[in-house]
Amino acid sequence: KQEVTQIPAALSVPEGENLVLNCSFTDSAIYNLQWFRQDPGKGLTSLLLIQSSQREQTSGRLNASLDKSSGRSTLYIAASQPGDSATYLCAVKTDSWGKLQFGAGTQVVVTP
Amino acid sequence: SAVISQKPSRDICQRGTSLTIQCQVDSQVTMMFWYRQQPGQSLTLIATANQGSEATYESGFVIDKFPISRPNLTFSTLTVSNMSPEDSSIYLCSAPGMRNTEAFFGQGTRLTVV
């Protein structure tokens, strides 16, 4: 059974520092891995999608890497801003139709 | 990308009643997914809804409690039946974008049962 773990559970950094969020999964047979952002009480916003054959994806200040063989992904957020404060979730796609297995998330606070 | 509209965005309901949540996608999709997020926890898949057939439920979720309809390729509903305070959660629907790769989510329904 696929299990997804995110470390740390919570993170607080001053504005301008880089953020490093970790995600690990137990079964390397994944279709892709996706990073989401969730603001309190809201839905999910997709940040980055990494296909199983890819090593990394970049979008603006965000960069995500994937090492499928070791079951790990890392999300880097450069030069953090207070607006980056949110919960970040990683999820792996476990079947061809789109079923996702989520980690518990990392709650990020960026202080001005 | 796919734009998913979900309603209601929030509701407060009496125990023993039922609530139906609607989810509309701006494009035709084969599969839609319903998730639950209990307070302080991550998302758990409730069921997969395929147009024209019965939904497939994950372990721990049953049709009598969470009946799902999928009348066409752009719409689905989830009903939370005979609610108790333990059903207080955020319920989210999801659908894939083009080429069935990236997953997109509605804005969620925040349900409080009193």
Short mmCIF file of C-alpha atoms in Angstrom, two decimals:
data_model
loop_
_atom_site.label_atom_id
_atom_site.label_comp_id
_atom_site.label_asym_id
_atom_site.label_seq_id
_atom_site.Cartn_x
_atom_site.Cartn_y
_atom_site.Cartn_z
CA LYS A 1 0.00 0.00 0.00
CA GLN A 2 1.38 3.37 -1.05
CA GLU A 3 2.22 5.70 1.82
CA VAL A 4 3.23 9.33 1.39
CA THR A 5 5.11 11.21 4.09
CA GLN A 6 5.93 14.90 4.29
CA ILE A 7 8.63 16.36 6.48
CA PRO A 8 8.63 18.72 8.28
CA ALA A 9 5.00 18.99 9.39
CA ALA A 10 5.44 22.71 10.01
CA LEU A 11 8.02 25.31 9.07
CA SER A 12 8.45 28.96 9.97
CA VAL A 13 10.99 31.15 8.18
CA PRO A 14 11.69 34.86 7.86
CA GLU A 15 10.88 36.52 4.58
CA GLY A 16 13.59 36.11 1.94
CA GLU A 17 14.80 32.70 3.06
CA ASN A 18 14.55 29.70 0.76
CA LEU A 19 12.06 26.96 1.64
CA VAL A 20 12.79 23.25 1.30
CA LEU A 21 9.86 20.86 1.63
CA ASN A 22 10.27 17.10 1.49
CA CYS A 23 7.97 14.34 0.31
CA SER A 24 8.65 10.60 0.35
CA PHE A 25 6.63 7.67 -0.96
CA THR A 26 6.99 3.94 -0.39
CA ASP A 27 6.06 2.51 -3.80
CA SER A 28 8.05 3.80 -6.78
CA ALA A 29 5.38 2.61 -9.25
CA ILE A 30 3.80 6.03 -9.67
CA TYR A 31 2.46 7.81 -12.74
CA ASN A 32 3.39 11.27 -11.54
CA LEU A 33 3.82 13.44 -8.47
CA GLN A 34 2.04 16.72 -7.94
CA TRP A 35 2.60 19.56 -5.48
CA PHE A 36 -0.38 21.59 -4.27
CA ARG A 37 -0.92 24.63 -2.15
CA GLN A 38 -3.90 24.90 0.22
CA ASP A 39 -4.93 28.07 2.01
CA PRO A 40 -6.95 27.67 5.24
CA GLY A 41 -10.42 26.27 4.61
CA LYS A 42 -9.95 26.37 0.85
CA GLY A 43 -9.47 23.98 -2.03
CA LEU A 44 -6.20 22.93 -3.63
CA THR A 45 -4.17 24.90 -6.14
CA SER A 46 -1.85 22.89 -8.36
CA LEU A 47 1.73 24.17 -8.27
CA LEU A 48 3.87 21.68 -10.16
CA LEU A 49 3.42 18.32 -11.82
CA ILE A 50 6.38 15.99 -12.36
CA GLN A 51 5.89 12.99 -14.62
CA SER A 52 7.45 9.73 -13.49
CA SER A 53 10.04 9.98 -16.28
CA GLN A 54 11.12 13.49 -15.30
CA ARG A 55 13.70 14.62 -12.76
CA GLU A 56 12.48 18.15 -12.07
CA GLN A 57 10.07 20.90 -12.96
CA THR A 58 10.33 24.65 -12.51
CA SER A 59 7.80 27.44 -12.39
CA GLY A 60 8.95 30.88 -11.36
CA ARG A 61 10.35 30.71 -7.83
CA LEU A 62 9.29 27.08 -7.49
CA ASN A 63 11.40 24.07 -8.35
CA ALA A 64 10.49 20.47 -7.67
CA SER A 65 12.73 17.44 -8.06
CA LEU A 66 11.81 13.78 -8.26
CA ASP A 67 13.96 10.74 -7.50
CA LYS A 68 11.56 7.90 -8.20
CA SER A 69 14.01 5.12 -7.38
CA SER A 70 14.53 6.41 -3.85
CA GLY A 71 10.92 7.52 -3.46
CA ARG A 72 11.58 11.19 -2.83
CA SER A 73 10.58 14.61 -4.07
CA THR A 74 11.65 18.03 -2.87
CA LEU A 75 9.91 21.34 -3.42
CA TYR A 76 12.14 24.43 -3.30
CA ILE A 77 10.65 27.89 -2.97
CA ALA A 78 13.20 30.63 -3.51
CA ALA A 79 13.16 33.98 -1.72
CA SER A 80 10.05 33.27 0.33
CA GLN A 81 7.36 35.92 0.80
CA PRO A 82 4.57 36.27 3.41
CA GLY A 83 2.12 35.35 0.63
CA ASP A 84 3.76 31.92 0.45
CA SER A 85 2.27 31.09 3.87
CA ALA A 86 0.01 28.09 3.32
CA THR A 87 -0.06 24.31 3.62
CA TYR A 88 1.82 22.48 0.88
CA LEU A 89 0.68 18.99 -0.07
CA CYS A 90 2.35 16.42 -2.27
CA ALA A 91 0.39 13.66 -3.94
CA VAL A 92 1.32 10.68 -6.08
CA LYS A 93 -0.87 9.38 -8.87
CA THR A 94 -1.30 5.67 -8.27
CA ASP A 95 -3.42 4.52 -11.21
CA SER A 96 -4.00 5.49 -14.82
CA TRP A 97 -7.37 7.10 -14.08
CA GLY A 98 -6.12 9.67 -11.63
CA LYS A 99 -6.43 8.35 -8.10
CA LEU A 100 -4.13 10.34 -5.80
CA GLN A 101 -2.48 9.41 -2.51
CA PHE A 102 -1.70 12.48 -0.42
CA GLY A 103 0.86 13.31 2.21
CA ALA A 104 -0.23 15.03 5.41
CA GLY A 105 1.21 18.36 4.28
CA THR A 106 3.75 20.92 5.49
CA GLN A 107 2.33 24.06 7.07
CA VAL A 108 4.51 27.02 6.12
CA VAL A 109 4.59 30.43 7.80
CA VAL A 110 6.73 33.18 6.30
CA THR A 111 7.17 36.09 8.69
CA PRO A 112 7.73 39.65 7.43
CA SER B 1 -6.21 23.17 -17.14
CA ALA B 2 -9.68 22.30 -15.90
CA VAL B 3 -11.93 24.71 -14.06
CA ILE B 4 -14.05 23.01 -11.42
CA SER B 5 -16.97 24.74 -9.73
CA GLN B 6 -18.21 23.26 -6.51
CA LYS B 7 -21.17 24.29 -4.41
CA PRO B 8 -22.12 25.02 -1.76
CA SER B 9 -18.84 26.45 -0.50
CA ARG B 10 -19.91 25.90 3.08
CA ASP B 11 -22.92 24.77 5.08
CA ILE B 12 -23.98 24.14 8.64
CA CYS B 13 -26.36 21.21 8.94
CA GLN B 14 -28.36 19.50 11.63
CA ARG B 15 -27.43 15.94 12.55
CA GLY B 16 -29.57 13.32 10.86
CA THR B 17 -30.08 15.37 7.70
CA SER B 18 -28.41 15.02 4.29
CA LEU B 19 -26.46 17.43 2.13
CA THR B 20 -25.81 17.17 -1.60
CA ILE B 21 -22.65 18.75 -2.99
CA GLN B 22 -22.46 19.60 -6.68
CA CYS B 23 -19.38 19.65 -8.86
CA GLN B 24 -19.26 21.05 -12.40
CA VAL B 25 -16.24 20.72 -14.72
CA ASP B 26 -15.71 23.02 -17.70
CA SER B 27 -14.74 20.11 -19.98
CA GLN B 28 -15.77 16.51 -20.46
CA VAL B 29 -13.87 14.08 -18.26
CA THR B 30 -14.14 10.34 -17.89
CA MET B 31 -13.42 10.17 -14.19
CA MET B 32 -14.23 12.45 -11.30
CA PHE B 33 -13.02 11.96 -7.76
CA TRP B 34 -14.43 12.88 -4.36
CA TYR B 35 -12.15 13.45 -1.37
CA ARG B 36 -12.69 14.19 2.30
CA GLN B 37 -10.40 16.29 4.45
CA GLN B 38 -11.12 15.94 8.14
CA PRO B 39 -10.01 18.77 10.45
CA GLY B 40 -6.23 19.00 10.62
CA GLN B 41 -5.74 16.04 8.31
CA SER B 42 -4.86 15.40 4.71
CA LEU B 43 -7.13 14.33 1.89
CA THR B 44 -8.62 10.84 1.73
CA LEU B 45 -10.29 9.50 -1.40
CA ILE B 46 -13.95 8.64 -0.90
CA ALA B 47 -14.83 7.31 -4.35
CA THR B 48 -14.19 7.44 -8.07
CA ALA B 49 -17.16 8.43 -10.24
CA ASN B 50 -17.29 7.12 -13.79
CA GLN B 51 -20.06 8.34 -16.06
CA GLY B 52 -22.58 5.61 -16.84
CA SER B 53 -21.63 3.23 -14.05
CA GLU B 54 -21.77 3.02 -10.28
CA ALA B 55 -19.09 4.80 -8.33
CA THR B 56 -16.19 2.82 -6.90
CA TYR B 57 -15.76 3.37 -3.17
CA GLU B 58 -12.57 3.18 -1.15
CA SER B 59 -12.25 1.07 1.95
CA GLY B 60 -14.19 2.60 4.80
CA PHE B 61 -16.71 4.43 2.61
CA VAL B 62 -20.08 3.00 1.57
CA ILE B 63 -22.71 3.96 -0.97
CA ASP B 64 -25.51 4.25 1.59
CA LYS B 65 -23.60 6.95 3.45
CA PHE B 66 -22.07 8.73 0.43
CA PRO B 67 -24.26 8.18 -2.64
CA ILE B 68 -22.76 9.65 -5.80
CA SER B 69 -24.39 10.55 -9.08
CA ARG B 70 -22.62 11.06 -12.41
CA PRO B 71 -25.32 11.89 -14.96
CA ASN B 72 -22.95 13.21 -17.66
CA LEU B 73 -19.29 13.85 -18.45
CA THR B 74 -19.14 17.29 -16.80
CA PHE B 75 -21.16 16.92 -13.59
CA SER B 76 -21.26 14.90 -10.39
CA THR B 77 -22.89 15.09 -6.99
CA LEU B 78 -21.90 13.66 -3.62
CA THR B 79 -24.52 13.30 -0.89
CA VAL B 80 -23.53 13.02 2.74
CA SER B 81 -26.42 11.13 4.32
CA ASN B 82 -27.73 10.91 7.87
CA MET B 83 -25.02 13.29 9.04
CA SER B 84 -23.32 13.23 12.42
CA PRO B 85 -20.75 15.66 13.85
CA GLU B 86 -18.02 13.23 12.73
CA ASP B 87 -18.91 14.11 9.12
CA SER B 88 -17.73 17.68 9.67
CA SER B 89 -15.00 18.04 7.05
CA ILE B 90 -14.04 19.71 3.83
CA TYR B 91 -15.29 17.75 0.83
CA LEU B 92 -13.50 18.26 -2.48
CA CYS B 93 -14.10 17.08 -5.99
CA SER B 94 -11.33 16.58 -8.50
CA ALA B 95 -10.95 15.92 -12.20
CA PRO B 96 -7.97 15.54 -14.52
CA GLY B 97 -6.97 18.13 -17.08
CA MET B 98 -6.19 17.48 -20.70
CA ARG B 99 -4.30 14.26 -21.43
CA ASN B 100 -5.42 12.91 -18.07
CA THR B 101 -2.26 14.04 -16.28
CA GLU B 102 -2.58 16.94 -13.88
CA ALA B 103 -5.34 16.84 -11.24
CA PHE B 104 -7.49 19.89 -10.55
CA PHE B 105 -9.73 20.55 -7.59
CA GLY B 106 -12.84 22.49 -6.81
CA GLN B 107 -12.75 25.07 -4.06
CA GLY B 108 -14.19 22.62 -1.56
CA THR B 109 -17.30 22.44 0.59
CA ARG B 110 -16.77 23.13 4.27
CA LEU B 111 -19.41 21.13 6.14
CA THR B 112 -20.19 21.57 9.82
CA VAL B 113 -22.68 19.23 11.44
CA VAL B 114 -24.25 20.37 14.70
#
